[in-house]
Structure formats: structure tokens, C-alpha cells
GROMACS .gro file of C-alpha atoms in nm:
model
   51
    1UNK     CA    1   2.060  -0.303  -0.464
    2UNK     CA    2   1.909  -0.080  -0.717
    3UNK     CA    3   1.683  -0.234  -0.986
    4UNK     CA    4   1.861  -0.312  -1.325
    5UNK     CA    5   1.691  -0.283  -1.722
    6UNK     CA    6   1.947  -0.439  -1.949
    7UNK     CA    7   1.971  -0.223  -2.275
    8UNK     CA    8   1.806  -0.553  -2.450
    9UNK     CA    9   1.483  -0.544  -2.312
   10UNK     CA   10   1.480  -0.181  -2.248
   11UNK     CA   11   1.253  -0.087  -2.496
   12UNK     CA   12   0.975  -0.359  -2.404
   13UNK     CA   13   1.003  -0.221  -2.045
   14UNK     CA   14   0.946   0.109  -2.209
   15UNK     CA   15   0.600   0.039  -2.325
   16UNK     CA   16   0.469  -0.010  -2.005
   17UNK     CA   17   0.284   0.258  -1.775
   18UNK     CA   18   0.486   0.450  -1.585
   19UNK     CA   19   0.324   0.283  -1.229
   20UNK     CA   20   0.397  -0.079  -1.343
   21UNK     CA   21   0.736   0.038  -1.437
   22UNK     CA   22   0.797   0.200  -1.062
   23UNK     CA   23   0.596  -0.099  -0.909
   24UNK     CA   24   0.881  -0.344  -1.098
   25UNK     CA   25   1.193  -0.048  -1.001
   26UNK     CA   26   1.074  -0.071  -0.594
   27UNK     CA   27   1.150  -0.458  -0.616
   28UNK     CA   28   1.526  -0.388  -0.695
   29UNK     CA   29   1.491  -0.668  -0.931
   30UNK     CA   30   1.760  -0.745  -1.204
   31UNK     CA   31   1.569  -0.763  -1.584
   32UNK     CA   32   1.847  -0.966  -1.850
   33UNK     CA   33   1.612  -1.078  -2.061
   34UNK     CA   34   1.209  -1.086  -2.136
   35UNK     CA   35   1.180  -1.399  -1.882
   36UNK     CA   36   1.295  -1.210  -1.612
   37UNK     CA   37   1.038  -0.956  -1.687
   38UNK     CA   38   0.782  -1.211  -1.731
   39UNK     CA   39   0.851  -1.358  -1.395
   40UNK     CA   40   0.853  -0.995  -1.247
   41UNK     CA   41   0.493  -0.925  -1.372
   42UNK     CA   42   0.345  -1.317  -1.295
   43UNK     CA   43   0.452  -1.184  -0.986
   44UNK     CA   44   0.285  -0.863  -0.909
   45UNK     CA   45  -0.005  -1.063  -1.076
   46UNK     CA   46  -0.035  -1.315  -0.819
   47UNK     CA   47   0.026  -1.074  -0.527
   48UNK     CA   48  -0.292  -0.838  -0.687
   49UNK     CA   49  -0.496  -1.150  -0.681
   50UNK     CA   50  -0.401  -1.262  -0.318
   51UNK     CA   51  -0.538  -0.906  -0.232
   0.00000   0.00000   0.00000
């Protein structure tokens, strides 16, 4: 499965670096809405801290 922006959030995923943005793309993840996102990025947060 390859990793989908909906056109709705697109341009908040836009303002983020390009290496979150590819970190978030690897997951194959499916972004809707901002809460999606959200839950994408509390994500990568936690796994940085269990590092």
C-alpha cells in the first residue's frame, strides 16, 4: 500500500521538512484529515523517545 495525502490536508503536510514528510510516506499510512496526521507524528514522537 502506498502512503495517501488527501488534497485537504495537503498543504499542512506541505509545511513540513522534507525528512519528516518521507519518514510519514515509508509508513504507507493513509492522511484524511489533520487527526490522522496528528496520530502519525505522536507516533514517530514516541518511537524517537523509546530510542
Amino acid at each position: 500500500m502506498a502512503s495517501y495525502v488527501s488534497p485537504a490536508i495537503r498543504d499542512k503536510f506541505e509545511t513540513l521538512s522534507v525528512e519528516l514528510k518521507n519518514c510519514i510516506l515509508e509508513r504507507n499510512v493513509r492522511l484524511n484529515n489533520m487527526y490522522d496526521l496528528i496520530h502519525v507524528l505522536e507516533d514517530i514522537v514516541a518511537e524517537g523517545e523509546a530510542d
